[in-house]
Tab-separated table of C-alpha atoms in Angstrom:
chain	number	residue	atom	x	y	z
A	1	UNK	CA	111.982	66.848	91.389
A	2	UNK	CA	112.854	63.498	90.944
A	3	UNK	CA	116.595	63.873	92.338
A	4	UNK	CA	115.141	66.080	95.133
A	5	UNK	CA	112.546	63.793	96.432
A	6	UNK	CA	116.026	61.044	96.045
A	7	UNK	CA	118.365	62.999	98.503
A	8	UNK	CA	115.001	64.001	100.529
A	9	UNK	CA	114.965	59.887	101.311
A	10	UNK	CA	118.897	58.973	101.593
A	11	UNK	CA	118.784	62.108	103.944
A	12	UNK	CA	115.872	60.815	106.213
A	13	UNK	CA	117.891	57.675	106.166
A	14	UNK	CA	120.409	59.034	107.354
A	15	UNK	CA	122.716	58.588	104.555
A	16	UNK	CA	123.691	62.558	104.820
A	17	UNK	CA	125.084	64.224	107.132
A	18	UNK	CA	122.360	67.571	106.963
A	19	UNK	CA	118.726	68.202	107.423
A	20	UNK	CA	116.540	67.339	104.911
A	21	UNK	CA	115.012	70.808	104.481
A	22	UNK	CA	118.366	72.716	103.746
A	23	UNK	CA	120.052	69.791	101.784
A	24	UNK	CA	117.124	70.462	99.411
A	25	UNK	CA	118.037	74.276	99.571
A	26	UNK	CA	121.624	73.560	98.615
A	27	UNK	CA	120.693	71.521	96.041
A	28	UNK	CA	117.633	73.655	94.551
A	29	UNK	CA	121.024	76.550	94.837
A	30	UNK	CA	123.377	74.801	92.521
A	31	UNK	CA	120.547	73.908	90.172
A	32	UNK	CA	119.532	77.341	89.647
A	33	UNK	CA	123.530	78.334	88.761
A	34	UNK	CA	123.629	75.847	86.333
A	35	UNK	CA	121.014	76.709	84.603
A	36	UNK	CA	122.119	79.963	84.951
A	37	UNK	CA	125.063	79.314	83.638
A	38	UNK	CA	123.956	77.621	80.916
A	39	UNK	CA	121.024	79.680	79.687
A	40	UNK	CA	123.564	82.603	79.344
A	41	UNK	CA	126.244	80.423	77.665
A	42	UNK	CA	123.234	80.125	75.086
A	43	UNK	CA	122.527	83.825	74.973
A	44	UNK	CA	126.326	84.551	74.513
A	45	UNK	CA	126.575	82.342	71.735
A	46	UNK	CA	123.871	83.682	70.181
A	47	UNK	CA	121.059	80.913	69.634
A	48	UNK	CA	118.821	82.118	72.417
A	49	UNK	CA	116.968	86.089	73.393
A	50	UNK	CA	113.395	85.506	72.554
A	51	UNK	CA	111.048	85.166	75.458
A	52	UNK	CA	109.517	81.681	72.598
A	53	UNK	CA	113.557	80.623	72.872
A	54	UNK	CA	113.118	80.675	76.884
A	55	UNK	CA	110.090	78.637	77.349
A	56	UNK	CA	111.196	76.151	74.840
A	57	UNK	CA	114.469	76.220	76.266
A	58	UNK	CA	113.021	75.136	80.130
A	59	UNK	CA	109.774	73.302	78.659
A	60	UNK	CA	110.720	69.820	79.873
A	61	UNK	CA	111.925	70.759	83.325
A	62	UNK	CA	109.812	73.816	84.067
A	63	UNK	CA	106.547	73.835	86.710
A	64	UNK	CA	103.335	73.755	84.900
A	65	UNK	CA	102.653	76.864	87.056
A	66	UNK	CA	105.002	79.545	85.823
A	67	UNK	CA	102.743	82.242	84.082
A	68	UNK	CA	104.046	84.419	80.972
A	69	UNK	CA	105.123	86.615	83.842
A	70	UNK	CA	108.046	85.459	84.547
A	71	UNK	CA	109.128	85.852	80.688
A	72	UNK	CA	108.566	89.904	80.481
A	73	UNK	CA	110.780	91.416	79.263
A	74	UNK	CA	112.661	94.141	81.644
A	75	UNK	CA	111.406	98.160	81.447
A	76	UNK	CA	113.526	100.291	79.240
A	77	UNK	CA	115.878	97.137	78.587
A	78	UNK	CA	115.615	95.440	75.485
A	79	UNK	CA	118.930	93.151	75.792
A	80	UNK	CA	118.436	89.623	75.815
A	81	UNK	CA	120.814	89.169	78.587
A	82	UNK	CA	118.758	91.113	80.900
A	83	UNK	CA	115.716	89.000	80.441
A	84	UNK	CA	117.358	85.865	80.845
A	85	UNK	CA	118.316	87.004	84.017
A	86	UNK	CA	115.350	88.628	84.902
A	87	UNK	CA	113.299	84.763	84.633
A	88	UNK	CA	116.181	83.389	86.406
A	89	UNK	CA	115.510	85.405	89.265
A	90	UNK	CA	111.547	84.729	88.560
A	91	UNK	CA	112.319	81.321	88.808
A	92	UNK	CA	114.325	81.481	92.079
A	93	UNK	CA	111.452	82.841	93.566
A	94	UNK	CA	109.414	80.505	92.238
A	95	UNK	CA	110.978	77.433	93.560
A	96	UNK	CA	112.425	78.854	96.723
A	97	UNK	CA	115.944	78.696	95.064
A	98	UNK	CA	118.764	81.170	95.895
A	99	UNK	CA	119.813	83.108	92.448
A	100	UNK	CA	122.942	83.313	91.984
A	101	UNK	CA	125.155	86.086	93.915
A	102	UNK	CA	126.459	86.632	90.512
A	103	UNK	CA	123.679	87.974	88.636
A	104	UNK	CA	121.976	89.467	92.725
A	105	UNK	CA	123.815	89.571	95.806
A	106	UNK	CA	121.786	87.907	98.534
A	107	UNK	CA	121.082	91.803	99.833
A	108	UNK	CA	119.739	92.742	96.712
A	109	UNK	CA	117.965	89.469	96.531
A	110	UNK	CA	116.485	90.219	100.192
A	111	UNK	CA	116.009	93.641	99.020
A	112	UNK	CA	113.182	92.661	96.092
A	113	UNK	CA	111.874	90.176	99.079
A	114	UNK	CA	110.663	92.646	100.955
A	115	UNK	CA	109.590	94.839	97.838
A	116	UNK	CA	107.385	91.891	97.005
A	117	UNK	CA	106.065	91.601	99.829
A	118	UNK	CA	105.561	95.397	100.352
A	119	UNK	CA	104.146	95.267	96.806
A	120	UNK	CA	101.713	92.379	98.280
A	121	UNK	CA	100.654	94.644	101.419
A	122	UNK	CA	100.212	97.911	99.897
A	123	UNK	CA	99.922	100.516	102.810
A	124	UNK	CA	101.833	103.997	102.531
A	125	UNK	CA	103.910	103.813	104.437
A	126	UNK	CA	105.588	99.841	103.777
A	127	UNK	CA	105.763	100.527	100.210
A	128	UNK	CA	107.865	103.781	100.949
A	129	UNK	CA	109.970	101.777	103.458
A	130	UNK	CA	110.737	99.723	100.808
A	131	UNK	CA	111.014	102.387	98.637
A	132	UNK	CA	114.150	103.279	100.494
A	133	UNK	CA	115.635	100.003	100.659
A	134	UNK	CA	115.851	100.297	96.993
A	135	UNK	CA	117.443	103.010	96.826
A	136	UNK	CA	120.158	102.613	99.450
A	137	UNK	CA	121.268	98.558	98.035
A	138	UNK	CA	122.484	100.559	95.070
A	139	UNK	CA	121.783	100.095	91.334
A	140	UNK	CA	120.611	97.294	89.944
A	141	UNK	CA	118.281	96.386	86.810
A	142	UNK	CA	115.771	94.418	89.058
A	143	UNK	CA	115.408	96.674	91.954
A	144	UNK	CA	114.951	100.191	89.726
A	145	UNK	CA	111.989	98.151	87.973
A	146	UNK	CA	110.430	97.182	91.529
A	147	UNK	CA	111.752	100.350	92.758
A	148	UNK	CA	109.699	102.325	89.810
A	149	UNK	CA	106.467	100.435	89.991
A	150	UNK	CA	106.356	101.219	93.622
A	151	UNK	CA	106.937	105.106	92.602
A	152	UNK	CA	104.779	104.658	90.416
A	153	UNK	CA	101.363	103.551	93.061
A	154	UNK	CA	101.705	106.537	95.043
A	155	UNK	CA	102.052	109.041	92.125
A	156	UNK	CA	98.713	107.131	91.656
A	157	UNK	CA	97.669	107.183	94.760
A	158	UNK	CA	98.442	110.666	95.706
A	159	UNK	CA	98.118	112.420	92.346
A	160	UNK	CA	101.544	113.314	92.648
A	161	UNK	CA	103.104	115.152	89.538
A	162	UNK	CA	104.978	112.210	88.091
A	163	UNK	CA	108.549	114.755	88.095
A	164	UNK	CA	108.785	114.868	91.591
A	165	UNK	CA	111.735	112.357	93.289
A	166	UNK	CA	108.813	110.184	94.960
A	167	UNK	CA	112.321	107.972	96.278
A	168	UNK	CA	113.598	111.229	98.170
A	169	UNK	CA	110.567	111.989	99.593
A	170	UNK	CA	109.685	108.097	101.093
A	171	UNK	CA	113.112	108.939	102.641
A	172	UNK	CA	111.938	111.729	104.663
A	173	UNK	CA	110.089	109.413	107.275
A	174	UNK	CA	106.362	109.487	106.915
A	175	UNK	CA	105.101	109.579	103.184
A	176	UNK	CA	101.678	111.362	103.390
A	177	UNK	CA	103.879	114.033	105.491
A	178	UNK	CA	106.823	114.324	103.678
A	179	UNK	CA	108.087	118.108	102.105
A	180	UNK	CA	110.996	119.131	100.103
A	181	UNK	CA	112.623	121.517	98.641
A	182	UNK	CA	113.945	120.950	94.878
A	183	UNK	CA	116.684	123.407	93.062
A	184	UNK	CA	115.298	124.526	89.802
A	185	UNK	CA	118.817	124.846	88.325
A	186	UNK	CA	117.303	125.792	84.781
A	187	UNK	CA	114.201	127.712	83.661
A	188	UNK	CA	115.381	130.555	86.161
A	189	UNK	CA	114.708	132.882	82.984
A	190	UNK	CA	110.908	132.334	83.167
A	191	UNK	CA	110.901	133.276	86.614
A	192	UNK	CA	112.389	136.155	86.013
A	193	UNK	CA	109.723	137.096	82.661
A	194	UNK	CA	107.354	136.684	85.308
A	195	UNK	CA	108.472	138.921	88.158
A	196	UNK	CA	109.702	141.927	85.370
A	197	UNK	CA	105.715	141.430	83.317
A	198	UNK	CA	103.816	141.702	86.462
A	199	UNK	CA	106.587	144.560	88.766
A	200	UNK	CA	104.706	148.071	88.457
A	201	UNK	CA	106.592	151.219	90.332
A	202	UNK	CA	103.791	151.737	92.838
A	203	UNK	CA	104.143	151.985	96.191
A	204	UNK	CA	101.958	151.502	99.621
A	205	UNK	CA	101.804	151.987	102.743
A	206	UNK	CA	102.853	148.069	103.628
A	207	UNK	CA	106.416	149.301	101.457
A	208	UNK	CA	109.253	149.853	104.808
A	209	UNK	CA	111.781	150.631	102.655
A	210	UNK	CA	112.290	152.803	98.800
A	211	UNK	CA	110.818	151.816	95.642
A	212	UNK	CA	113.331	149.245	93.972
A	213	UNK	CA	113.698	149.387	89.771
A	214	UNK	CA	113.422	146.260	89.542
A	215	UNK	CA	113.662	142.342	90.003
A	216	UNK	CA	116.283	139.713	89.497
A	217	UNK	CA	115.767	136.091	90.512
A	218	UNK	CA	118.897	134.855	92.180
A	219	UNK	CA	117.133	130.943	92.568
A	220	UNK	CA	114.063	129.098	92.668
A	221	UNK	CA	113.037	126.534	94.130
A	222	UNK	CA	109.879	124.205	93.722
A	223	UNK	CA	108.235	122.842	96.901
A	224	UNK	CA	107.106	119.009	97.064
A	225	UNK	CA	105.066	118.266	99.632
A	226	UNK	CA	102.713	115.205	99.536
A	227	UNK	CA	99.860	116.158	102.584
A	228	UNK	CA	99.830	119.920	100.984
A	229	UNK	CA	99.073	118.603	97.454
A	230	UNK	CA	96.787	115.910	97.987
A	231	UNK	CA	94.776	118.359	101.390
A	232	UNK	CA	94.741	121.153	98.805
A	233	UNK	CA	93.336	118.592	95.557
A	234	UNK	CA	90.769	117.344	98.279
A	235	UNK	CA	89.637	120.921	98.509
A	236	UNK	CA	88.935	121.900	95.479
A	237	UNK	CA	87.177	118.925	94.745
A	238	UNK	CA	84.843	119.516	98.130
A	239	UNK	CA	84.162	123.037	96.901
A	240	UNK	CA	83.186	122.528	93.831
A	241	UNK	CA	80.783	119.802	94.083
A	242	UNK	CA	78.745	122.532	96.134
A	243	UNK	CA	79.145	125.615	94.122
A	244	UNK	CA	76.009	127.842	93.270
A	245	UNK	CA	78.041	128.692	90.953
A	246	UNK	CA	80.487	128.114	87.970
A	247	UNK	CA	83.799	128.952	88.968
A	248	UNK	CA	85.683	132.170	88.076
A	249	UNK	CA	89.645	133.530	87.415
A	250	UNK	CA	90.014	137.274	86.393
A	251	UNK	CA	90.499	136.800	82.716
A	252	UNK	CA	92.790	140.084	82.829
A	253	UNK	CA	95.356	138.484	85.280
A	254	UNK	CA	98.977	139.757	85.239
A	255	UNK	CA	100.303	136.578	86.468
A	256	UNK	CA	98.428	134.292	83.826
A	257	UNK	CA	100.062	133.980	80.634
A	258	UNK	CA	104.181	133.129	82.339
A	259	UNK	CA	102.032	130.903	84.777
A	260	UNK	CA	101.265	128.766	82.151
A	261	UNK	CA	104.050	128.968	80.399
A	262	UNK	CA	105.516	128.042	83.819
A	263	UNK	CA	103.226	124.863	84.411
A	264	UNK	CA	104.112	123.536	81.185
A	265	UNK	CA	108.378	123.722	81.285
A	266	UNK	CA	107.794	122.165	85.013
A	267	UNK	CA	104.434	119.493	83.612
A	268	UNK	CA	102.041	120.152	86.426
A	269	UNK	CA	98.636	119.934	85.356
A	270	UNK	CA	97.426	122.782	84.532
A	271	UNK	CA	94.836	125.369	85.811
A	272	UNK	CA	90.751	124.456	86.143
A	273	UNK	CA	88.157	127.336	86.200
A	274	UNK	CA	87.713	129.152	89.446
A	275	UNK	CA	92.747	128.700	89.742
A	276	UNK	CA	95.115	131.399	89.229
A	277	UNK	CA	99.374	131.388	89.874
A	278	UNK	CA	99.551	134.394	92.020
A	279	UNK	CA	102.066	135.783	94.525
A	280	UNK	CA	102.811	135.829	98.279
A	281	UNK	CA	105.615	137.931	100.004
A	282	UNK	CA	106.485	136.926	103.943
A	283	UNK	CA	110.806	136.879	104.917
A	284	UNK	CA	112.563	133.581	104.173
A	285	UNK	CA	111.617	131.691	107.806
A	286	UNK	CA	107.975	131.222	106.485
A	287	UNK	CA	108.495	130.784	103.412
A	288	UNK	CA	110.322	128.106	104.593
A	289	UNK	CA	108.133	126.699	106.971
A	290	UNK	CA	105.100	127.167	104.401
A	291	UNK	CA	107.109	124.931	102.113
A	292	UNK	CA	107.005	121.791	105.403
A	293	UNK	CA	103.617	121.993	106.176
A	294	UNK	CA	100.876	124.532	104.142
A	295	UNK	CA	98.981	128.404	104.851
A	296	UNK	CA	97.287	129.038	107.639
A	297	UNK	CA	94.268	131.100	107.835
A	298	UNK	CA	94.289	132.322	112.016
A	299	UNK	CA	90.719	133.076	113.027
A	300	UNK	CA	92.151	136.564	114.723
A	301	UNK	CA	94.495	138.551	112.713
A	302	UNK	CA	97.452	139.624	115.010
A	303	UNK	CA	97.331	142.972	112.809
A	304	UNK	CA	94.182	144.575	111.613
A	305	UNK	CA	94.527	143.857	108.117
A	306	UNK	CA	91.588	144.775	104.776
A	307	UNK	CA	89.436	142.002	104.776
A	308	UNK	CA	90.632	140.642	108.585
A	309	UNK	CA	92.104	137.346	108.875
A	310	UNK	CA	92.805	135.838	105.571
A	311	UNK	CA	95.702	134.700	103.134
A	312	UNK	CA	96.984	137.504	100.931
A	313	UNK	CA	98.240	137.300	97.927
A	314	UNK	CA	98.786	139.639	94.758
A	315	UNK	CA	99.430	140.007	90.927
A	316	UNK	CA	102.335	141.444	90.354
A	317	UNK	CA	106.322	141.478	91.923
A	318	UNK	CA	106.392	144.851	93.382
A	319	UNK	CA	103.362	143.936	95.918
A	320	UNK	CA	104.327	140.864	96.701
A	321	UNK	CA	107.579	142.641	97.075
A	322	UNK	CA	106.486	144.848	99.988
A	323	UNK	CA	105.983	142.025	102.465
A	324	UNK	CA	109.231	140.482	102.102
A	325	UNK	CA	111.968	140.742	105.219
A	326	UNK	CA	115.430	141.636	104.007
A	327	UNK	CA	117.652	138.057	104.304
A	328	UNK	CA	121.305	137.433	103.995
A	329	UNK	CA	122.885	139.395	101.349
A	330	UNK	CA	119.963	141.711	100.844
A	331	UNK	CA	117.556	139.167	99.286
A	332	UNK	CA	114.109	138.910	99.811
A	333	UNK	CA	111.839	135.932	99.145
A	334	UNK	CA	108.019	135.489	97.272
A	335	UNK	CA	106.184	131.958	97.160
A	336	UNK	CA	104.008	131.630	93.809
A	337	UNK	CA	101.180	129.483	94.603
A	338	UNK	CA	98.539	127.852	93.030
A	339	UNK	CA	94.943	129.128	94.815
A	340	UNK	CA	91.550	128.642	94.604
A	341	UNK	CA	88.984	131.340	94.000
A	342	UNK	CA	86.271	130.273	92.758
A	343	UNK	CA	83.810	131.895	93.181
A	344	UNK	CA	84.641	135.325	93.840
A	345	UNK	CA	83.210	138.028	96.359
A	346	UNK	CA	84.047	141.864	94.502
A	347	UNK	CA	84.153	144.031	97.767
A	348	UNK	CA	86.688	147.304	97.293
A	349	UNK	CA	86.597	147.602	101.474
A	350	UNK	CA	85.565	144.741	103.461
A	351	UNK	CA	84.314	144.639	106.783
A	352	UNK	CA	86.977	143.568	108.525
A	353	UNK	CA	84.956	142.117	111.362
A	354	UNK	CA	82.379	140.510	109.188
A	355	UNK	CA	84.183	139.884	105.859
A	356	UNK	CA	84.893	135.478	106.741
A	357	UNK	CA	81.062	135.593	107.660
A	358	UNK	CA	79.905	137.538	104.572
A	359	UNK	CA	82.457	135.229	101.827
A	360	UNK	CA	80.784	132.188	102.795
A	361	UNK	CA	77.110	133.104	104.313
A	362	UNK	CA	76.904	134.186	100.199
A	363	UNK	CA	78.930	130.677	99.041
A	364	UNK	CA	82.280	132.570	98.230
A	365	UNK	CA	84.754	130.959	98.543
A	366	UNK	CA	87.800	134.407	98.259
A	367	UNK	CA	87.639	138.188	98.208
A	368	UNK	CA	89.224	140.535	95.508
A	369	UNK	CA	90.236	143.842	96.304
A	370	UNK	CA	90.725	146.627	93.479
A	371	UNK	CA	92.925	149.758	94.956
A	372	UNK	CA	96.706	150.032	93.948
A	373	UNK	CA	97.008	146.796	93.391
A	374	UNK	CA	94.157	144.419	93.059
A	375	UNK	CA	94.239	141.763	96.245
A	376	UNK	CA	92.805	137.947	96.143
A	377	UNK	CA	92.373	136.490	99.285
A	378	UNK	CA	91.149	133.428	101.048
A	379	UNK	CA	90.077	132.268	104.304
A	380	UNK	CA	90.841	128.859	104.243
A	381	UNK	CA	94.967	127.643	104.110
A	382	UNK	CA	94.049	124.533	102.359
A	383	UNK	CA	93.345	126.439	99.250
A	384	UNK	CA	96.739	127.411	98.452
A	385	UNK	CA	99.339	125.173	97.428
A	386	UNK	CA	102.783	126.570	97.266
A	387	UNK	CA	104.410	125.589	94.158
A	388	UNK	CA	107.681	127.601	94.314
A	389	UNK	CA	110.133	129.341	96.546
A	390	UNK	CA	111.185	132.231	94.991
């Protein structure tokens, strides 16, 4: 500090050919460079590495407002050199000096500043933009540390599954409506077991071709949709708060055992009372559209349906397969969805024109029809989250 004051006085007296602010910045940068080199020489010599030793090293000249957070370890790193470099970066941030470029590049230093500013502001879109900046700046332990903090804040805010690729979602535009399909390279056997266990060689009038002998899973993609996931959670919480009775799920549901295995394997939240994993067959284009947005239950059905204009699901793969269309290469598509059934109205022959009013008027959240297959219908697309595209 005394050197800085003397240099400022000399600059103001015209003894230097540079403005005082620039001179002070250069002095701070040079001091940070020398300090970092000296500290890392101590580390390399094995004489410094712990937080206490770093504090002792800078005790005489450190500022009083340097707090304990400047000496914390880098998450996931126990190397003394990493801790000292992190301390140098934090110290430079506090005294408004530029850290040595061999520790952090000017571009990464700028990104780190933008990340810290974004964390102070805290809005979703600002955090998402900072996360994208950090991802594009390349791998650096300091940026990875801060990037992890931002991702954690977004995960907690939207209650997202922790294995979702939050940086990839942040790069898709508005974070609150971001959606992507993530290829499931492994665990295909779990979905094959689900389709095999729930398949029945029984056809209905909805099947447009011959009855297959079975279904073979070709590929599976997980749906990561921030808006649909958030909307589903809020809808379920609201319905649970106004329910007349306890929500129930049919105990003999065919998808129950295999569905729970899939949720556990992907570290997804377990099913709550009233929730079920059910199958929805549709064309590949419709499935992609649903994955990018969400289900819609139109007020008026485009064609006559047993329970009117709702969203239909089945517990059997052979029933869902009846609504799929033959795509390229002979592939069919179905969605494995988390559905909130809540309080169920059991009615095998509902009135299509009044079933929605009948269901909601009696405090029910869904209707189940028992025919050759059991069919499950909800009248609000927000009661559904499409987990997987099969």
